Amino acid sequence: MTVLDIARPSEPAAAFAAAPAAATPSLVGLTRARLGEALLEAGVAERQVRMRAAQLNHWLHNRGAASFDAMTNVSKDLRAALAERFTLDRPEIVSEQISVDGTRKWLLRLPAQGPRMRPAEIETVYIPEEGRGTLCVSSQVGCTLTCTFCHTGTQTLVRNLTAAEIVAQLVVARDRLGDWTGGSAPEGAIVPGDGGRFVTNIVFMGMGEPLYNLDAVRDAIEVMADGEGLGVGRRKITVSTSGVVPEMRRLGEETGAQLAISLHAVRDELRDVIVPINRKYPIRDLLDACRTYPGASNARRITFEYVMLKGVNDNPAEARELVRLLAGLPAKINLIPFNPWPGSPYECSDWETIEKFSEIVFRAGYASPVRTPRGRDIAAACGQLKSETRRLRAKEREALEATQ
Ligand code: SAH
Ligand code: SF4
């Protein structure tokens, strides 16, 4: 029997475990403006707030400080006043899985937002590649949309994440990867040898529809892109949408993020079924909004995602229609092999069919468009997050019951 070195769930390190359910708010992930409000509350004079907020932003989001005591250029009194009112808690890491290909998936528990609310769980995935590392973040718990190939679409619990909860996913990743400037890495983390960073890119391709939570996504991008803080450039941040047309312009204007569109079909009749938001905003309106997306250019192309569903959207005529539809748009095409989930109504197209489809797209001038599946052994594909972890926990429960 061959034993594969697959998913290795590990216990969260003590330093990253959640604090007790006390309602003391955390400063982690807040914008400079929100940090300023916290400082005012802690008694800082108005004329000092800007400077102090910049200092806090540096400690929290550039150095990854996990305690107020680490903030050596902040006076002892202020540190004490802050510690009385706030924490530096991160979300609790429920599990961490590491794939044979280096992909890591974290299941995070977010505190309940109110007395009668339940804590929520989300997933974040880190995908290392040659010369860069991409973090796939969630913007909502579940999704109100119901794309038929997507597991998130079948989940019922839905709430928007706050901006800080979105940013905290990057903070947790930097903690676990030892990816802070001048910081010390936790045990087991790999520190980049060349002084570079592990997480260089962010994609909003986890759970949820980012354009249905745009204010929080905008604030989160502000914090992630702050050059004196987390330092991920806006051009390295991609927001993926199923096509919420009325919000696309605002996304471009207010975030400067790269745009990705989950197209998946070239005819309205089919897209109406597999991406139901198409009934509200059909393909023609969607592509019009792309044509006027602020900042789109040949240097900053829009990515069109196309999931390959066997016998549904994968024939050569559809590849030709795809190329025709996108003519004149500064576009990149990403063909995504469908990642099946238990009970999913589709299969992934055969490799031969994907190659044929890709060849047509390639001949039209789009380079290497098939996305390599990553972290399959830990079910890390974006869009079907959280499902597998739940299943494992159910199995674990069964195993436990069997021994009792
Ligand atoms: N709601 C946004 C972002 C999250 S989904 C959106 O729909 O764009 C991120 C990407 O994963 C989307 O392109 C989505 O279509 C794709 N996806 C979802 N489920 C998938 C699956 N089972 N296999 C492959 N890709 C999937
Ligand atoms: Fe929601 Fe995106 Fe999944 Fe559609 S593909 S259900 S929009 S997360």
Short mmCIF file of C-alpha atoms and ligand atoms in Angstrom, two decimals:
data_model
loop_
_atom_site.label_atom_id
_atom_site.label_comp_id
_atom_site.label_asym_id
_atom_site.label_seq_id
_atom_site.Cartn_x
_atom_site.Cartn_y
_atom_site.Cartn_z
CA MET A 1 0.00 0.00 0.00
CA THR A 2 1.27 3.46 -0.82
CA VAL A 3 0.83 6.09 1.85
CA LEU A 4 0.40 9.53 0.40
CA ASP A 5 1.58 12.56 2.28
CA ILE A 6 -1.71 14.34 1.90
CA ALA A 7 -3.79 16.75 3.93
CA ARG A 8 -2.20 17.19 7.29
CA PRO A 9 -4.67 18.85 9.61
CA SER A 10 -2.71 20.47 12.40
CA GLU A 11 -3.62 22.03 15.70
CA PRO A 12 -3.60 25.81 15.73
CA ALA A 13 -0.55 27.21 17.50
CA ALA A 14 -1.49 28.58 20.92
CA ALA A 15 -0.67 32.13 19.90
CA PHE A 16 -3.26 32.01 17.15
CA ALA A 17 -6.07 30.32 19.03
CA ALA A 18 -9.14 32.44 19.59
CA ALA A 19 -9.62 34.50 22.67
CA PRO A 20 -12.57 33.69 24.91
CA ALA A 21 -15.97 34.80 23.67
CA ALA A 22 -15.60 38.19 25.40
CA ALA A 23 -16.88 41.02 23.25
CA THR A 24 -13.64 43.06 23.37
CA PRO A 25 -13.17 44.23 19.77
CA SER A 26 -10.01 43.45 17.81
CA LEU A 27 -8.05 46.12 15.96
CA VAL A 28 -6.74 43.65 13.36
CA GLY A 29 -7.81 44.44 9.80
CA LEU A 30 -9.25 47.90 10.48
CA THR A 31 -8.77 50.82 8.08
CA ARG A 32 -6.66 53.78 9.24
CA ALA A 33 -9.90 55.74 9.74
CA ARG A 34 -11.29 53.05 12.06
CA LEU A 35 -7.96 52.81 13.89
CA GLY A 36 -8.21 56.58 14.37
CA GLU A 37 -11.63 56.19 16.02
CA ALA A 38 -10.20 53.53 18.33
CA LEU A 39 -7.34 55.84 19.28
CA LEU A 40 -9.74 58.69 20.08
CA GLU A 41 -11.65 56.28 22.30
CA ALA A 42 -8.40 55.42 24.08
CA GLY A 43 -7.86 59.12 24.82
CA VAL A 44 -5.41 60.18 22.11
CA ALA A 45 -5.65 63.91 21.27
CA GLU A 46 -7.30 64.70 17.95
CA ARG A 47 -4.17 66.33 16.46
CA GLN A 48 -2.14 63.13 17.13
CA VAL A 49 -4.65 60.67 15.75
CA ARG A 50 -3.36 60.51 12.16
CA MET A 51 0.21 59.87 13.18
CA ARG A 52 -0.75 57.28 15.80
CA ALA A 53 -3.08 55.51 13.35
CA ALA A 54 -0.16 55.26 10.89
CA GLN A 55 1.97 53.73 13.67
CA LEU A 56 -0.72 51.20 14.58
CA ASN A 57 -1.26 50.32 10.94
CA HIS A 58 2.47 49.64 10.63
CA TRP A 59 2.61 47.40 13.72
CA LEU A 60 -0.57 45.50 12.94
CA HIS A 61 -0.35 45.12 9.20
CA ASN A 62 3.33 45.38 8.32
CA ARG A 63 5.00 43.75 11.32
CA GLY A 64 2.13 41.47 12.29
CA ALA A 65 2.35 42.41 15.97
CA ALA A 66 0.38 39.97 18.11
CA SER A 67 0.73 41.95 21.35
CA PHE A 68 0.58 45.64 22.29
CA ASP A 69 3.90 45.21 24.14
CA ALA A 70 5.67 44.64 20.82
CA MET A 71 4.88 48.24 19.79
CA THR A 72 8.10 49.73 21.09
CA ASN A 73 7.61 53.27 19.74
CA VAL A 74 4.17 53.59 21.34
CA SER A 75 4.18 54.93 24.91
CA LYS A 76 3.50 52.50 27.75
CA ASP A 77 0.45 54.49 28.79
CA LEU A 78 -1.13 54.38 25.37
CA ARG A 79 -0.37 50.67 25.02
CA ALA A 80 -2.14 50.08 28.34
CA ALA A 81 -5.11 52.24 27.34
CA LEU A 82 -5.44 50.30 24.09
CA ALA A 83 -5.09 46.92 25.78
CA GLU A 84 -7.90 47.85 28.17
CA ARG A 85 -10.33 48.39 25.31
CA PHE A 86 -9.12 46.27 22.41
CA THR A 87 -7.42 43.02 21.46
CA LEU A 88 -5.19 41.96 18.56
CA ASP A 89 -7.10 38.71 18.11
CA ARG A 90 -7.27 36.93 14.80
CA PRO A 91 -10.09 34.57 13.84
CA GLU A 92 -9.68 31.11 15.40
CA ILE A 93 -7.99 28.59 13.11
CA VAL A 94 -10.25 25.52 13.24
CA SER A 95 -8.06 23.51 10.89
CA GLU A 96 -5.08 23.90 8.61
CA GLN A 97 -4.54 21.48 5.75
CA ILE A 98 -1.40 21.31 3.63
CA SER A 99 -1.49 19.72 0.18
CA VAL A 100 1.36 17.74 -1.38
CA ASP A 101 1.72 20.64 -3.85
CA GLY A 102 2.17 23.22 -1.06
CA THR A 103 -1.38 24.60 -1.25
CA ARG A 104 -2.73 25.39 2.22
CA LYS A 105 -6.32 25.66 3.30
CA TRP A 106 -7.51 27.18 6.55
CA LEU A 107 -10.96 26.86 8.08
CA LEU A 108 -11.51 29.97 10.20
CA ARG A 109 -14.15 30.61 12.82
CA LEU A 110 -15.43 34.16 13.10
CA PRO A 111 -17.03 35.33 16.34
CA ALA A 112 -20.81 35.78 16.33
CA GLN A 113 -21.80 39.34 15.46
CA GLY A 114 -24.55 39.66 18.05
CA PRO A 115 -25.98 37.94 21.12
CA ARG A 116 -28.40 35.73 19.21
CA MET A 117 -26.09 35.10 16.25
CA ARG A 118 -23.99 32.02 15.63
CA PRO A 119 -20.24 32.06 14.93
CA ALA A 120 -19.54 31.69 11.20
CA GLU A 121 -16.95 29.57 9.41
CA ILE A 122 -15.12 30.47 6.23
CA GLU A 123 -12.21 29.15 4.25
CA THR A 124 -9.09 30.75 2.87
CA VAL A 125 -6.65 29.08 0.48
CA TYR A 126 -2.98 29.82 -0.24
CA ILE A 127 -1.64 28.68 -3.61
CA PRO A 128 2.16 28.91 -4.09
CA GLU A 129 3.37 29.20 -7.68
CA GLU A 130 6.69 29.89 -9.38
CA GLY A 131 7.60 33.47 -8.43
CA ARG A 132 4.37 34.33 -6.68
CA GLY A 133 1.87 33.21 -4.07
CA THR A 134 -1.87 33.77 -4.34
CA LEU A 135 -4.32 33.96 -1.47
CA CYS A 136 -7.95 33.14 -2.32
CA VAL A 137 -10.22 34.97 0.13
CA SER A 138 -13.93 34.78 0.94
CA SER A 139 -16.18 37.84 0.99
CA GLN A 140 -19.37 36.29 2.41
CA VAL A 141 -20.37 33.24 4.44
CA GLY A 142 -22.16 31.23 1.75
CA CYS A 143 -23.67 33.02 -1.26
CA THR A 144 -27.15 34.28 -2.09
CA LEU A 145 -26.68 33.25 -5.73
CA THR A 146 -27.25 29.71 -6.90
CA CYS A 147 -24.89 28.86 -9.77
CA THR A 148 -25.66 25.21 -10.43
CA PHE A 149 -22.02 24.00 -10.62
CA CYS A 150 -20.89 25.76 -7.43
CA HIS A 151 -21.08 24.19 -4.00
CA THR A 152 -21.13 27.53 -2.19
CA GLY A 153 -24.41 28.23 -4.02
CA THR A 154 -26.05 25.35 -2.13
CA GLN A 155 -25.17 26.68 1.32
CA THR A 156 -27.90 28.39 3.24
CA LEU A 157 -26.15 30.37 5.98
CA VAL A 158 -25.32 33.72 4.43
CA ARG A 159 -23.90 36.85 5.93
CA ASN A 160 -21.57 39.52 4.70
CA LEU A 161 -18.06 39.54 6.11
CA THR A 162 -16.85 42.81 7.60
CA ALA A 163 -13.83 44.48 5.99
CA ALA A 164 -11.72 43.46 8.99
CA GLU A 165 -12.82 39.82 8.62
CA ILE A 166 -11.75 39.88 4.97
CA VAL A 167 -8.37 41.41 5.85
CA ALA A 168 -7.91 38.98 8.77
CA GLN A 169 -7.69 36.14 6.23
CA LEU A 170 -4.47 37.70 4.89
CA VAL A 171 -3.23 38.33 8.44
CA VAL A 172 -3.75 34.66 9.36
CA ALA A 173 -1.96 33.55 6.18
CA ARG A 174 1.03 35.81 6.92
CA ASP A 175 1.06 34.51 10.54
CA ARG A 176 1.11 30.88 9.46
CA LEU A 177 3.60 31.37 6.63
CA GLY A 178 5.95 33.58 8.69
CA ASP A 179 5.35 36.23 6.06
CA TRP A 180 5.85 39.47 8.07
CA THR A 181 8.57 42.05 7.56
CA GLY A 182 11.17 41.82 10.29
CA GLY A 183 9.01 39.38 12.21
CA SER A 184 9.76 35.97 13.64
CA ALA A 185 8.08 33.01 12.03
CA PRO A 186 5.92 30.55 13.97
CA GLU A 187 7.27 27.04 14.35
CA GLY A 188 6.98 25.05 11.14
CA ALA A 189 6.58 28.08 8.88
CA ILE A 190 8.87 28.56 5.93
CA VAL A 191 10.47 31.99 5.73
CA PRO A 192 11.17 33.30 2.22
CA GLY A 193 14.93 33.06 1.73
CA ASP A 194 15.30 36.08 -0.54
CA GLY A 195 13.47 38.55 1.68
CA GLY A 196 10.49 38.33 -0.67
CA ARG A 197 6.93 37.69 0.34
CA PHE A 198 4.90 34.50 0.19
CA VAL A 199 1.55 36.15 -0.41
CA THR A 200 2.02 38.48 -3.37
CA ASN A 201 -1.45 38.29 -4.96
CA ILE A 202 -5.03 38.22 -3.70
CA VAL A 203 -8.05 36.81 -5.51
CA PHE A 204 -11.62 37.26 -4.26
CA MET A 205 -12.61 33.79 -5.47
CA GLY A 206 -13.53 32.08 -2.22
CA MET A 207 -17.04 31.98 -0.82
CA GLY A 208 -19.51 34.68 -1.74
CA GLU A 209 -20.25 37.33 -4.34
CA PRO A 210 -17.88 40.27 -3.62
CA LEU A 211 -20.04 42.80 -5.46
CA TYR A 212 -22.92 42.11 -3.08
CA ASN A 213 -20.62 43.23 -0.25
CA LEU A 214 -18.79 45.97 -2.07
CA ASP A 215 -18.35 48.50 0.77
CA ALA A 216 -16.56 45.93 2.91
CA VAL A 217 -14.55 44.64 -0.08
CA ARG A 218 -13.50 48.24 -0.89
CA ASP A 219 -12.33 48.93 2.68
CA ALA A 220 -10.56 45.56 2.84
CA ILE A 221 -8.69 46.33 -0.39
CA GLU A 222 -7.68 49.71 1.05
CA VAL A 223 -6.07 47.98 4.04
CA MET A 224 -4.50 45.16 1.99
CA ALA A 225 -3.02 47.59 -0.54
CA ASP A 226 -1.59 50.07 2.00
CA GLY A 227 2.12 50.36 1.15
CA GLU A 228 3.05 50.93 4.81
CA GLY A 229 0.88 48.04 5.93
CA LEU A 230 0.05 44.75 4.24
CA GLY A 231 1.52 46.04 0.99
CA VAL A 232 -0.22 43.99 -1.73
CA GLY A 233 -0.48 46.30 -4.77
CA ARG A 234 -3.94 47.02 -6.17
CA ARG A 235 -2.84 45.54 -9.48
CA LYS A 236 -2.14 42.27 -7.68
CA ILE A 237 -5.68 42.13 -6.30
CA THR A 238 -8.38 40.52 -8.46
CA VAL A 239 -12.09 40.60 -7.71
CA SER A 240 -14.19 37.90 -9.38
CA THR A 241 -17.89 38.48 -10.02
CA SER A 242 -20.67 36.39 -11.46
CA GLY A 243 -21.83 39.60 -13.16
CA VAL A 244 -23.42 42.13 -10.80
CA VAL A 245 -23.46 44.71 -13.60
CA PRO A 246 -24.64 47.83 -11.66
CA GLU A 247 -21.72 47.57 -9.19
CA MET A 248 -18.90 46.98 -11.66
CA ARG A 249 -18.09 50.62 -12.37
CA ARG A 250 -17.94 51.44 -8.67
CA LEU A 251 -15.62 48.48 -8.10
CA GLY A 252 -13.20 49.90 -10.66
CA GLU A 253 -13.47 53.49 -9.49
CA GLU A 254 -13.23 52.84 -5.76
CA THR A 255 -10.75 49.96 -5.60
CA GLY A 256 -8.60 49.97 -8.75
CA ALA A 257 -8.70 46.16 -8.51
CA GLN A 258 -8.32 43.80 -11.45
CA LEU A 259 -11.61 42.37 -12.68
CA ALA A 260 -12.49 38.73 -13.34
CA ILE A 261 -15.83 37.67 -14.80
CA SER A 262 -17.36 34.23 -14.26
CA LEU A 263 -18.73 33.87 -17.78
CA HIS A 264 -19.06 30.07 -18.17
CA ALA A 265 -21.50 30.23 -21.10
CA VAL A 266 -21.76 32.11 -24.40
CA ARG A 267 -25.53 31.94 -24.88
CA ASP A 268 -28.11 33.54 -22.57
CA GLU A 269 -30.35 30.41 -22.54
CA LEU A 270 -27.55 28.36 -21.02
CA ARG A 271 -26.10 31.10 -18.80
CA ASP A 272 -29.62 31.75 -17.43
CA VAL A 273 -29.47 28.21 -16.02
CA ILE A 274 -25.89 27.79 -14.82
CA VAL A 275 -25.28 31.39 -13.65
CA PRO A 276 -28.86 32.48 -12.79
CA ILE A 277 -27.94 36.15 -12.19
CA ASN A 278 -27.79 36.22 -16.02
CA ARG A 279 -31.61 36.49 -16.08
CA LYS A 280 -31.20 39.91 -14.48
CA TYR A 281 -28.04 41.02 -16.28
CA PRO A 282 -27.65 39.17 -19.60
CA ILE A 283 -24.38 38.61 -21.47
CA ARG A 284 -24.69 41.72 -23.63
CA ASP A 285 -25.10 44.05 -20.59
CA LEU A 286 -22.26 42.26 -18.82
CA LEU A 287 -19.86 42.72 -21.73
CA ASP A 288 -20.91 46.38 -22.10
CA ALA A 289 -19.99 46.95 -18.46
CA CYS A 290 -16.64 45.27 -19.16
CA ARG A 291 -15.98 47.57 -22.10
CA THR A 292 -16.28 50.58 -19.81
CA TYR A 293 -14.60 49.07 -16.73
CA PRO A 294 -12.38 51.84 -15.32
CA GLY A 295 -8.70 51.17 -15.90
CA ALA A 296 -9.10 48.15 -18.20
CA SER A 297 -6.40 48.19 -20.88
CA ASN A 298 -4.11 45.81 -22.71
CA ALA A 299 -1.75 46.05 -19.75
CA ARG A 300 -4.63 45.45 -17.32
CA ARG A 301 -6.80 42.85 -18.96
CA ILE A 302 -10.10 41.52 -17.67
CA THR A 303 -10.01 37.77 -16.92
CA PHE A 304 -12.92 35.71 -18.22
CA GLU A 305 -13.40 32.47 -16.31
CA TYR A 306 -14.97 29.52 -18.09
CA VAL A 307 -15.60 26.31 -16.14
CA MET A 308 -15.49 23.23 -18.38
CA LEU A 309 -18.70 21.20 -17.94
CA LYS A 310 -18.91 17.94 -19.90
CA GLY A 311 -21.49 18.10 -22.69
CA VAL A 312 -22.90 21.39 -21.36
CA ASN A 313 -20.71 24.29 -22.51
CA ASP A 314 -17.64 22.62 -24.01
CA ASN A 315 -18.13 22.16 -27.75
CA PRO A 316 -15.89 23.78 -30.39
CA ALA A 317 -18.70 26.04 -31.66
CA GLU A 318 -18.92 27.52 -28.15
CA ALA A 319 -15.16 28.15 -28.12
CA ARG A 320 -15.47 30.05 -31.40
CA GLU A 321 -18.43 32.03 -30.07
CA LEU A 322 -16.42 32.88 -26.94
CA VAL A 323 -13.63 34.33 -29.05
CA ARG A 324 -16.16 36.27 -31.14
CA LEU A 325 -17.90 37.70 -28.07
CA LEU A 326 -14.67 38.93 -26.53
CA ALA A 327 -13.25 40.50 -29.71
CA GLY A 328 -12.11 44.06 -29.05
CA LEU A 329 -12.07 43.64 -25.26
CA PRO A 330 -8.75 43.62 -23.37
CA ALA A 331 -9.33 40.04 -22.20
CA LYS A 332 -7.58 37.01 -20.73
CA ILE A 333 -9.37 33.65 -20.78
CA ASN A 334 -9.08 31.13 -17.98
CA LEU A 335 -10.47 27.66 -18.68
CA ILE A 336 -11.18 25.98 -15.34
CA PRO A 337 -11.57 22.19 -15.16
CA PHE A 338 -14.82 21.63 -13.25
CA ASN A 339 -14.15 20.42 -9.72
CA PRO A 340 -16.94 18.01 -8.77
CA TRP A 341 -18.44 17.91 -5.29
CA PRO A 342 -20.64 15.24 -3.67
CA GLY A 343 -24.02 15.37 -5.42
CA SER A 344 -22.92 17.86 -8.12
CA PRO A 345 -25.04 17.57 -11.28
CA TYR A 346 -22.07 17.89 -13.70
CA GLU A 347 -18.86 16.20 -14.73
CA CYS A 348 -15.63 17.78 -15.83
CA SER A 349 -15.08 17.80 -19.62
CA ASP A 350 -12.64 15.17 -20.97
CA TRP A 351 -9.07 16.31 -21.26
CA GLU A 352 -9.26 15.92 -25.05
CA THR A 353 -12.29 18.21 -25.24
CA ILE A 354 -10.61 20.80 -23.02
CA GLU A 355 -7.52 20.69 -25.27
CA LYS A 356 -9.62 21.20 -28.39
CA PHE A 357 -11.47 24.10 -26.81
CA SER A 358 -8.22 25.60 -25.58
CA GLU A 359 -6.62 25.23 -29.03
CA ILE A 360 -9.37 27.37 -30.61
CA VAL A 361 -8.97 30.01 -27.91
CA PHE A 362 -5.16 29.84 -28.27
CA ARG A 363 -5.29 30.30 -32.05
CA ALA A 364 -7.34 33.45 -31.48
CA GLY A 365 -4.37 34.89 -29.59
CA TYR A 366 -5.01 34.02 -25.91
CA ALA A 367 -2.04 32.33 -24.18
CA SER A 368 -2.05 29.12 -22.06
CA PRO A 369 -5.62 29.39 -20.82
CA VAL A 370 -6.18 26.15 -18.82
CA ARG A 371 -5.94 26.63 -15.05
CA THR A 372 -4.09 23.76 -13.39
CA PRO A 373 -6.08 22.28 -10.55
CA ARG A 374 -4.29 22.87 -7.24
CA GLY A 375 -4.68 21.35 -3.82
CA ARG A 376 -7.12 18.71 -5.07
CA ASP A 377 -6.15 16.37 -2.21
CA ILE A 378 -7.45 18.93 0.27
CA ALA A 379 -10.44 20.03 -1.87
CA ALA A 380 -9.00 23.52 -2.07
CA ALA A 381 -10.65 24.63 -5.31
CA CYS A 382 -12.24 28.01 -5.00
CA GLY A 383 -16.00 28.02 -5.25
CA GLN A 384 -16.47 24.79 -3.36
CA LEU A 385 -14.90 25.85 -0.14
CA LYS A 386 -15.86 24.57 3.28
CA SER A 387 -17.80 21.52 2.01
CA GLU A 388 -14.99 19.01 2.35
CA THR A 389 -14.00 20.09 5.82
CA ARG A 390 -17.55 19.62 7.01
CA ARG A 391 -17.61 16.14 5.54
CA LEU A 392 -14.34 15.22 7.26
CA ARG A 393 -15.66 16.37 10.58
CA ALA A 394 -18.79 14.26 10.15
CA LYS A 395 -16.54 11.27 9.40
CA GLU A 396 -14.44 12.00 12.42
CA ARG A 397 -17.57 12.05 14.54
CA GLU A 398 -18.58 8.63 13.16
CA ALA A 399 -15.13 7.26 13.93
CA LEU A 400 -15.37 8.61 17.46
CA GLU A 401 -18.83 7.13 17.98
CA ALA A 402 -17.58 3.76 16.74
CA THR A 403 -14.96 3.63 19.47
CA GLN A 404 -17.40 4.41 22.28
N1 SAH B 1 -18.93 34.78 -6.62
C1 SAH B 1 -17.80 35.13 -7.39
C2 SAH B 1 -16.47 34.70 -6.76
C3 SAH B 1 -16.41 33.36 -6.11
S1 SAH B 1 -16.45 31.95 -7.15
C4 SAH B 1 -17.93 34.55 -8.78
O1 SAH B 1 -18.82 33.74 -9.02
O2 SAH B 1 -17.13 34.95 -9.64
C5 SAH B 1 -14.82 31.93 -7.88
C6 SAH B 1 -14.73 31.13 -9.17
O3 SAH B 1 -14.80 29.72 -8.92
C7 SAH B 1 -15.84 31.46 -10.14
O4 SAH B 1 -15.36 31.63 -11.45
C8 SAH B 1 -16.69 30.24 -10.05
O5 SAH B 1 -17.49 30.13 -11.18
C9 SAH B 1 -15.67 29.13 -9.90
N2 SAH B 1 -16.22 27.86 -9.41
C10 SAH B 1 -17.23 27.67 -8.54
N3 SAH B 1 -17.46 26.35 -8.34
C11 SAH B 1 -16.57 25.69 -9.09
C12 SAH B 1 -16.30 24.30 -9.31
N4 SAH B 1 -16.98 23.34 -8.68
N5 SAH B 1 -15.30 23.96 -10.16
C13 SAH B 1 -14.57 24.94 -10.77
N6 SAH B 1 -14.77 26.26 -10.60
C14 SAH B 1 -15.76 26.64 -9.78
FE1 SF4 B 2 -21.96 32.49 -5.62
FE2 SF4 B 2 -19.82 32.71 -7.26
FE3 SF4 B 2 -20.67 30.30 -6.39
FE4 SF4 B 2 -22.15 31.65 -8.16
S1 SF4 B 2 -20.05 30.84 -8.50
S2 SF4 B 2 -22.92 30.58 -6.32
S3 SF4 B 2 -21.82 33.74 -7.48
S4 SF4 B 2 -19.83 31.92 -5.13
#
